[in-house]
XYZ file of C-alpha atoms in Angstrom:
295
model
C 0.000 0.000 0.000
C 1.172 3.502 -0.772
C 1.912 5.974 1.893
C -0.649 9.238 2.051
C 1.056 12.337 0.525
C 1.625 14.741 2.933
C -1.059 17.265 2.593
C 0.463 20.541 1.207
C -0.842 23.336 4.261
C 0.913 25.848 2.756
C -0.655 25.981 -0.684
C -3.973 26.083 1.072
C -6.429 29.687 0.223
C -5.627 32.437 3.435
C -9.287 31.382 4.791
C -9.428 27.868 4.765
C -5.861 28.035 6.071
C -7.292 30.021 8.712
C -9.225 27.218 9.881
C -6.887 24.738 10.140
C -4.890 27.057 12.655
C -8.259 27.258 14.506
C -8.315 23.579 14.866
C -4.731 23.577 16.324
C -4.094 23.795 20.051
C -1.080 26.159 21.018
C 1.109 23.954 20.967
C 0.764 23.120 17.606
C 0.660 26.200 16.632
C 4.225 27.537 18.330
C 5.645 23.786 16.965
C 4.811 25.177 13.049
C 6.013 28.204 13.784
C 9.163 26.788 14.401
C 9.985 24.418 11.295
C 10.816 27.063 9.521
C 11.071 30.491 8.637
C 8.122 30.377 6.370
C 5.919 28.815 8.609
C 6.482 31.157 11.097
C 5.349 33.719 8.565
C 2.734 32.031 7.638
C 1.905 31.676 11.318
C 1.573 35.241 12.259
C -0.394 36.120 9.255
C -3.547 34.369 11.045
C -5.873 36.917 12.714
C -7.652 35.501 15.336
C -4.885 35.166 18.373
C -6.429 38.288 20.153
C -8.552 35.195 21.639
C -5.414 34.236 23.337
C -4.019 34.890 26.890
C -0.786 34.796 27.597
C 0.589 34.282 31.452
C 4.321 35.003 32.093
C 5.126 32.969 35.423
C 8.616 33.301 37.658
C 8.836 30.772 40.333
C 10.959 28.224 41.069
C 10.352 26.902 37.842
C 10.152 29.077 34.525
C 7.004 28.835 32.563
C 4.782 30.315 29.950
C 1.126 29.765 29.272
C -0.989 30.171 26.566
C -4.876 30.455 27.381
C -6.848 29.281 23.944
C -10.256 30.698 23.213
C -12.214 31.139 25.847
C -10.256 29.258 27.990
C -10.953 26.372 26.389
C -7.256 24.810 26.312
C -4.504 26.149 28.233
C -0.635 25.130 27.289
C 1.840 25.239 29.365
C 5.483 25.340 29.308
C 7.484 24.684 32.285
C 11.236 25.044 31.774
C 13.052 22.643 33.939
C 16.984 22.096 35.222
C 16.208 18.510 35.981
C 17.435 16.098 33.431
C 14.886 13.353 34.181
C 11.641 15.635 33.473
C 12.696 16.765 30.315
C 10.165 15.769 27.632
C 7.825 14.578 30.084
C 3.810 15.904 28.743
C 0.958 15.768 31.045
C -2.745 16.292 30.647
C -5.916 17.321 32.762
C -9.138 17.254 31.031
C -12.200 18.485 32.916
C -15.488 18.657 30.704
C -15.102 21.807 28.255
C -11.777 22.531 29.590
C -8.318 20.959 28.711
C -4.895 21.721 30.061
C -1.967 20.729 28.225
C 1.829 20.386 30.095
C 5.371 19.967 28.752
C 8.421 20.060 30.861
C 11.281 21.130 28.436
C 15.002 20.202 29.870
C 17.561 23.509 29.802
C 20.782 23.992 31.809
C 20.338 27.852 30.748
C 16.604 28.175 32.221
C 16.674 31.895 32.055
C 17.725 32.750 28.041
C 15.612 29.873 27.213
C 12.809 31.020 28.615
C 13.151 34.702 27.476
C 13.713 32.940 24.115
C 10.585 31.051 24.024
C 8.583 33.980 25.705
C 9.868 36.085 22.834
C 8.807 34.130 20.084
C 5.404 33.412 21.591
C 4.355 37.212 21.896
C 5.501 37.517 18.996
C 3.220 34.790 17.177
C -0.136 35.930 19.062
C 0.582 39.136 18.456
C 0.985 40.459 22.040
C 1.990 43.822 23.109
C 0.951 43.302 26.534
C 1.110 40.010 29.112
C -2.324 39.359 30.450
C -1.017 38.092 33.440
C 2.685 37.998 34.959
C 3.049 35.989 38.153
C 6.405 36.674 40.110
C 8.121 34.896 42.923
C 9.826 37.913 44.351
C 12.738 35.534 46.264
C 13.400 32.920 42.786
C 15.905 33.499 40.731
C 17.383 36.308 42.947
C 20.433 37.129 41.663
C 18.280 37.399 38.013
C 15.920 38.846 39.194
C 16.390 42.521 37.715
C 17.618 41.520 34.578
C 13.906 39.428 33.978
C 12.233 42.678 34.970
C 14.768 44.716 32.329
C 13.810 41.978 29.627
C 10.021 42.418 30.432
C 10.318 45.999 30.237
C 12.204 45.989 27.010
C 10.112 43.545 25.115
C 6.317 44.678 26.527
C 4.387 47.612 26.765
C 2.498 46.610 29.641
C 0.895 43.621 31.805
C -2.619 43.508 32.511
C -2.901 41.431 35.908
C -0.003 41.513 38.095
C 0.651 39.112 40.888
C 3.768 39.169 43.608
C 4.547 36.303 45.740
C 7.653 35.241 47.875
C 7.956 31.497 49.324
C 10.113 32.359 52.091
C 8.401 35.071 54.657
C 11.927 35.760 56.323
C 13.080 37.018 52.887
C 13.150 40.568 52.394
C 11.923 41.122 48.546
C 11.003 45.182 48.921
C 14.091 46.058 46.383
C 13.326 43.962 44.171
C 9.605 44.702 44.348
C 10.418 48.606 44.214
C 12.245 47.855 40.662
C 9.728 46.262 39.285
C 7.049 48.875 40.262
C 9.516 51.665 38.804
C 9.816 49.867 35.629
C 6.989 47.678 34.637
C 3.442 49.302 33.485
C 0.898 47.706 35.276
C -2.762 48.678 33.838
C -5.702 46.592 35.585
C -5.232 44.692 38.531
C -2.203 44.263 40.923
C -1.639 41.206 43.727
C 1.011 41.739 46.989
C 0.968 38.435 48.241
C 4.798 39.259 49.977
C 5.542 40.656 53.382
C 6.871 44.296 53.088
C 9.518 44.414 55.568
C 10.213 48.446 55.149
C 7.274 50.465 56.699
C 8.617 53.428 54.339
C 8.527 51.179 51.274
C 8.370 52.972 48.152
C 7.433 51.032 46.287
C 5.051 53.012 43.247
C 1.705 52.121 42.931
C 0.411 52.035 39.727
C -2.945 54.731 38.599
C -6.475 54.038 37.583
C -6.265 50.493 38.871
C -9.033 48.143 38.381
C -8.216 46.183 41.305
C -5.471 46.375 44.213
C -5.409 44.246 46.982
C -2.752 44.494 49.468
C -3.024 41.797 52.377
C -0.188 42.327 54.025
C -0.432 46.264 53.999
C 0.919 47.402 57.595
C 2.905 49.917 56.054
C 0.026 51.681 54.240
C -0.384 55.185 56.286
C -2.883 58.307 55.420
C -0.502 59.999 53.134
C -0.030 56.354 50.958
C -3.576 55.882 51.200
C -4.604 59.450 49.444
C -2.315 58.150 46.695
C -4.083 55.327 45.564
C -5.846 55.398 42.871
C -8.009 52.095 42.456
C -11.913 51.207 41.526
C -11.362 48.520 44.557
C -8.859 48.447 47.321
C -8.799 45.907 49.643
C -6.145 46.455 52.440
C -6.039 43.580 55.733
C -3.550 45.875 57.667
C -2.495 49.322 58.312
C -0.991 51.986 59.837
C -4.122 54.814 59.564
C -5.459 55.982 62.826
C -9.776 55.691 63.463
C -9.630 59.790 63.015
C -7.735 59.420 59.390
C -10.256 56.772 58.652
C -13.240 58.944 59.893
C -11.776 61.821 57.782
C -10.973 59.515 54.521
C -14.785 58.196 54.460
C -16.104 61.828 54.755
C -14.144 63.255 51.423
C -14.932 60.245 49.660
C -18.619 60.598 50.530
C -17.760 64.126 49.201
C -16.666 63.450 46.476
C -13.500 64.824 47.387
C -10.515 62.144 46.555
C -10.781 58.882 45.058
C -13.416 59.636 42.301
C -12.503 55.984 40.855
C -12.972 53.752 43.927
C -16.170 51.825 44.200
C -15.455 49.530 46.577
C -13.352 49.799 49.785
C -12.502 46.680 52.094
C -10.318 47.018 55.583
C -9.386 44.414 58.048
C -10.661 46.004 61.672
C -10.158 44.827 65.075
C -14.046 44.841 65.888
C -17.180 46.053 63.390
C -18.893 47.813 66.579
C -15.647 49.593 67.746
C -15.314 50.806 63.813
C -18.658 52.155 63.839
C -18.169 53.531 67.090
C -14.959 55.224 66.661
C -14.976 55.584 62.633
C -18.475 55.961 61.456
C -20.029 58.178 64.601
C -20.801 60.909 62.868
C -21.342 59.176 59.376
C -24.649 57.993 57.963
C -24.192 54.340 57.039
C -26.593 51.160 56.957
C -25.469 47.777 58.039
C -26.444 44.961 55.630
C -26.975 41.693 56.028
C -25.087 39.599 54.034
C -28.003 37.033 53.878
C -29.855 39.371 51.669
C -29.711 40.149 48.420
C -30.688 43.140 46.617
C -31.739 44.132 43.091
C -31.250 47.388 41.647
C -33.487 47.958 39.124
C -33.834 50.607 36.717
């Protein structure tokens, strides 16, 4: 019996070309890419990767992810310095969803990595990372030249989230640098214990979301800079007057035209009303019940 002919993709019409790339998960489609230069021509002429994520992730492993339409199938490449994993593909399958994972071997984790996230933003088309996760205490003595090659090669990232394993670890300089030099446009995670209760670190403007757990170094003066649609702080270093005075000019109208929603860790509801809300109007609502607005 004769062997199939190997079907010719690349003669194929633009559109039903098209659709054959829409078939492909992402892996498939950052393996073409790859053959050759051609394909990866070919590759970035398709016009439908805006329905693609992509999630930059710094831990103690390397990895990029690529989020297909709708979440449909994720991809994800986890760059590893141990021999034995390299190769190795895994896969989780949960009704309409489907995540796909490949361990690729490197002793140079670090260019490899910027390497593949280089050629990957520049297949979708990406200007932007939709989401960049960062282990503030990995890769420490690397740490600011990742943020310089993020900086270089990106515009922005949408969603940003900070970690650090180690809570003994102090991570504020590094976390500084990155504020200073990365443009952060929609929502921002500190999930790291700010040792400095002058940290510096900048926040970003006209925030979507910002939500600062570990936020004992957040006084009145840092608070009046934030500019957020919702802020959730667990700790901090503003006295029940400040608080009183902060409610009364946003009530006003006065500072933070943009937030909507405000939530504070405090030591006892009755005590806040008591020492915060005296002399403000406010309704307490039970969670139980749920209201419709109509209009």
């Amino acid at each position: 019996m004769d062997l199939p002919k190997p079907f010719p993709i690349l003669r194929l019409p633009f559109v039903p070309l098209q659709e054959v790339f829409k078939a492909m998960d992402p892996f498939q489609i950052i393996n073409f890419s790859m053959i050759s230069k051609r394909t990866k021509a070919v590759t970035k002429q398709m016009t439908f990767y805006s329905k693609y994520s992509i999630q930059l992730i710094i831990d103690e492993e390397l990895k990029v992810s690529i989020h297909g339409s709708k979440n449909m199938t994720q991809c994800v490449y986890i760059f590893t310095s141990k021999e034995e994993k390299g190769g190795k593909v895994a896969e989780n399958s949960r009704k309409s969803w489907n995540k796909l994972i490949v361990w690729k071997y490197s002793n140079n984790l670090i260019e490899e990595w910027k390497q593949l996230c280089k050629h990957v933003l520049e297949i979708f088309k990406k200007q932007t990372i939709d989401i960049l996760s960062m282990t503030l205490d990995a890769f420490v003595d690397e740490k600011v030249s990742i943020i310089n090659f993020l900086k270089t090669n990106w515009k922005s990232v949408t969603d940003c989230n900070l970690f650090q394993s180690e809570e003994e670890n102090d991570v504020d300089e590094h976390a500084v640098y990155l504020l200073e030099n990365i443009k952060i446009t929609s929502n921002l995670l500190f999930l790291f214990d700010v040792k400095n209760d002058n940290f510096d670190g900048k926040i970003p403007k006209n925030l979507k979301e910002l939500y600062l757990p570990n936020s004992h170094w957040i006084g009145y003066e840092r608070l009046l800079e934030i500019d957020c649609k919702i802020v959730i702080l667990e700790k901090n270093r503003i006295s029940d007057e400040q608080w009183n005075l902060f409610i009364k000019k946003w009530i006003a109208m006065e500072t933070h035209l943009n937030l909507v929603y405000l939530q504070i860790i405090y030591r006892n509801f009755e005590e806040f009303r008591e020492l915060v809300l005296h002399d403000i109007p406010h309704e307490v609502v039970d969670g139980a019940v749920k209201r419709v607005l109509k209009t």
